[in-house]
Amino acid sequence: MASSHAPPFFILGPLIFFLLLLLQFSSIALSASLHPPATISPTKAPTAPSPSTSLHPPTTISPTKAPTAPRPSTSPSPASSPTPAKPSPSTPTPTPTPTSASSLNPKQVRALQSLNIPTGKNPCSPLHNSTMICDSSKPFRNLISLTLANCSDDVALSLTALKTLSTLTTFKFIDCPISPIRFPSELTSNLHSFTCINSLKKLTGVWLSRLLNVTDLTVSHVTVIASGPAIILGSLKNLRSVSISHTNLTGFLPKHWHPNLTHLDLSGNQLRGKIPSSLNVMENLLVLNLSSNSLDGEIPPGIGDLTSLQNLSLASNSLSGSIPDSIAAMPDLVHLDLGSNLLNGTVPKFVSDMTKLKYLNLENNSFHGVLPFNASFLKKLEVFKIGSNDNLCYNHSSFAVKVKMGIAPCDKHGLPMSPPPAKDSSLESSSDSSDDNDNSDDNASHNRDHHGGTSKVVLGVAIGLSSIVFLIIFLVLLSKCCK
Ligand SMILES: *[C@@H]1O[C@H](CO)[C@@H](O)[C@H](O)[C@H]1NC(C)=O
Ligand SMILES: *[C@@H]1O[C@H](CO)[C@@H](O)[C@H](O)[C@H]1NC(C)=O
Ligand SMILES: *[C@@H]1O[C@H](CO)[C@@H](O)[C@H](O)[C@H]1NC(C)=O
Ligand SMILES: *[C@@H]1O[C@H](CO)[C@@H](O)[C@H](O)[C@H]1NC(C)=O
Ligand SMILES: *[C@@H]1O[C@H](CO)[C@@H](O)[C@H](O)[C@H]1NC(C)=O
Ligand SMILES: *[C@@H]1O[C@H](CO)[C@@H](O)[C@H](O)[C@H]1NC(C)=O
Ligand SMILES: *[C@@H]1O[C@H](CO)[C@@H](O)[C@H](O)[C@H]1NC(C)=O
Ligand SMILES: *[C@@H]1O[C@H](CO)[C@@H](O)[C@H](O)[C@H]1NC(C)=O
Ligand SMILES: *[C@@H]1O[C@H](CO)[C@@H](O)[C@H](O)[C@H]1NC(C)=O
Ligand SMILES: *[C@@H]1O[C@H](CO)[C@@H](O)[C@H](O)[C@H]1NC(C)=O
Ligand SMILES: *[C@@H]1O[C@H](CO)[C@@H](O)[C@H](O)[C@H]1NC(C)=O
Ligand SMILES: *[C@@H]1O[C@H](CO)[C@@H](O)[C@H](O)[C@H]1NC(C)=O
């Protein structure tokens, strides 16, 4: 027993020792192949999860968004259309009585028909969207809002029809290039809102100045012949919001302004002369747009009195001088566009203290000196344009994050380095290439991980397999030797 036990034991001793040795060896080999992945796997794990988390939310968001977004957008319209559609079939019994009782005034129906405006069965129904809105008067409802859009050529305004429609308070013409006629006073005294976009062929200042009671006036992409905006703005005493843009309106800006104006847009005209400092009376103004005219002179310091102003555009004029310090006193400014003028001086530092600013355009002027902004200020802007200011430069050391400026970096003396485009492109390309490097590093490291990982696993498996083969041969040899 002992003799039969002893030899195997004797043989087994070194065998186990050998086996352990082999195991250790293979475990070292494996650890060599596994440990790097283990040390990589933490780095990989964050990189892999971070892409997966950064990828998953988008994928989870986009599907959730996609269904939610289309659903609301698709469901409201079918929902809203079925709901009006459903109530009308489901509640036809209760509604007919009110609808028949409060349908549109037959005179107004005839007036609309005489203007070749399709009325359908019930012009007051919400199915007409907002093109026709009626009041709730009895026995017949009256139109209070009418939008003529895309009118056909056979639509022609007539005085009697417009008299009949004098209950309108809102009248809009959109893409309706029909001939204008003089509006009857019954209508103009009621009108509070008048819109004419690419319509009515041609208007005059006198024609518009008859809309005595309007609070909202929008005229754009239609020629307006007038000696200047004053004839319109001076006559319409109740104006709150006025946009006369892209009308080729000529003349000078008025000297007198409505203190109650909240929106003033005279962009895209041929206005010339200086910006009068008297505009400082419009302390309720939220939007001032005088862009794309031929205004010259300096920006009046009084502009700083417009303390409610949120959007200011004086872009694309011929304004000169420097940015007035008073602009610092506009705490609510969100949108500041002074691009494409002849402004000079330095860019004031206070601009970066305007906490609500989102849009800043100072491009294509003659500013000089060092741009007084830092990267954290530029980061919170949605739009920043500063290019085409040949004597302006930015402090390289102020921008840890590289930003595309369109201006040259400064030299030691605060002057632009000589070849701005080359420097700029090299800056851009360097930032781009660094991004690329980052990406390629990621990909390379991923690839390296993959390649390294697989090659090490292969190595481990090979060592393991060969050691097993070696062991088998050894065992066979041993068993042969012992027998
Ligand atoms: C009315 O609204 C619906 C959906 O909102 C739209 O598809 C349709 O073009 C509108 N009709 C007019 C005349 O504006
Ligand atoms: C006007 O007509 C054009 C095509 O003729 C169409 O694309 C556009 O949506 C229409 N606009 C309105 C407001 O109906
Ligand atoms: C303007 O509207 C008011 C009522 O809102 C009216 O009393 C007044 O007569 C109108 N003014 C003109 C000039 O039509
Ligand atoms: C304004 O004038 C220009 C040039 O004369 C012309 O091309 C444009 O159609 C005019 N625009 C309007 C709305 O009258
Ligand atoms: C401005 O509005 C106020 C109240 O909204 C009104 O009392 C005042 O008369 C208006 N001023 C002018 C010049 O229309
Ligand atoms: C001013 O008007 C122009 C052209 O009409 C427009 O492109 C721009 O967005 C407007 N800016 C502001 C601040 O309203
Ligand atoms: C800026 O322009 C104004 C008017 O064009 C000129 O008088 C002034 O000297 C200029 N200032 C600088 C610093 O160039
Ligand atoms: C004011 O400026 C902001 C930011 O650029 C813009 O989103 C908004 O549409 C502008 N509002 C008007 C009335 O132009
Ligand atoms: C730059 O401003 C000038 C007027 O100051 C204008 O004529 C030119 O078209 C502008 N250039 C660009 C690229 O906006
Ligand atoms: C950047 O500029 C803003 C405004 O001048 C300032 O409040 C902020 O502290 C500056 N940030 C850095 C990092 O210098
Ligand atoms: C650029 O910024 C650094 C540090 O913010 C400052 O020391 C240096 O004087 C600045 N250079 C110029 C030309 O303003
Ligand atoms: C890195 O790999 C991803 C996916 O394999 C690819 O979309 C991306 O373009 C690659 N980036 C670079 C810089 O090769």
Coordinates of N, CA, C and O and ligand atoms in Angstrom, one line a residue, residues 370-371 393-399 410-415, ligand 11:
V370 N -6.6 96.4 -27.6 CA -6.7 95.0 -27.1 C -8.1 94.8 -26.7 O -8.8 95.6 -26.0
L371 N -8.7 93.7 -27.3 CA -10.0 93.3 -26.9 C -10.1 93.0 -25.4 O -9.4 92.2 -24.9
C393 N -6.9 93.6 -31.6 CA -6.2 92.3 -31.4 C -6.7 91.8 -30.1 O -7.3 92.5 -29.3
Y394 N -6.4 90.5 -29.9 CA -6.8 89.9 -28.6 C -5.6 89.4 -27.9 O -4.6 89.0 -28.5
N395 N -5.7 89.4 -26.5 CA -4.6 89.0 -25.7 C -4.5 87.5 -25.6 O -5.4 86.8 -25.1
H396 N -3.5 86.9 -26.2 CA -3.3 85.5 -26.3 C -3.5 84.8 -24.9 O -4.1 83.8 -24.8
S397 N -2.9 85.5 -23.9 CA -2.9 84.8 -22.6 C -4.2 84.9 -21.9 O -4.4 84.3 -20.8
S398 N -5.2 85.7 -22.4 CA -6.5 85.7 -21.8 C -7.4 84.6 -22.2 O -8.5 84.4 -21.7
F399 N -6.9 83.8 -23.2 CA -7.8 82.8 -23.7 C -7.1 81.4 -23.6 O -6.3 81.0 -24.4
C410 N -2.5 89.9 -30.2 CA -1.7 91.1 -29.9 C -0.2 90.7 -29.7 O 0.1 89.6 -29.3
D411 N 0.7 91.6 -30.1 CA 2.1 91.5 -29.8 C 2.3 92.1 -28.4 O 1.4 92.4 -27.7
K412 N 3.6 92.2 -28.0 CA 3.9 92.7 -26.7 C 3.4 94.1 -26.4 O 3.1 94.5 -25.3
H413 N 3.3 94.9 -27.5 CA 2.9 96.3 -27.4 C 1.4 96.5 -27.5 O 0.9 97.6 -27.6
G414 N 0.6 95.4 -27.6 CA -0.8 95.5 -27.7 C -1.3 95.8 -29.1 O -2.4 96.4 -29.3
L415 N -0.4 95.5 -30.1 CA -0.8 95.8 -31.5 C -1.0 94.5 -32.2 O -0.4 93.4 -31.8
Ligands
LIG11 C1 -2.3 90.1 -21.6 O1 -2.7 89.5 -20.4 C2 -1.7 89.3 -19.5 C3 -2.3 88.5 -18.3 O2 -3.7 88.6 -18.3 C4 -1.1 90.6 -19.1 O3 -0.1 90.4 -18.1 C5 -0.6 91.3 -20.3 O4 -0.1 92.6 -19.9 C6 -1.7 91.4 -21.3 N1 -1.1 92.0 -22.6 C7 -1.6 93.0 -23.2 C8 -0.9 93.4 -24.4 O5 -2.6 93.6 -22.8

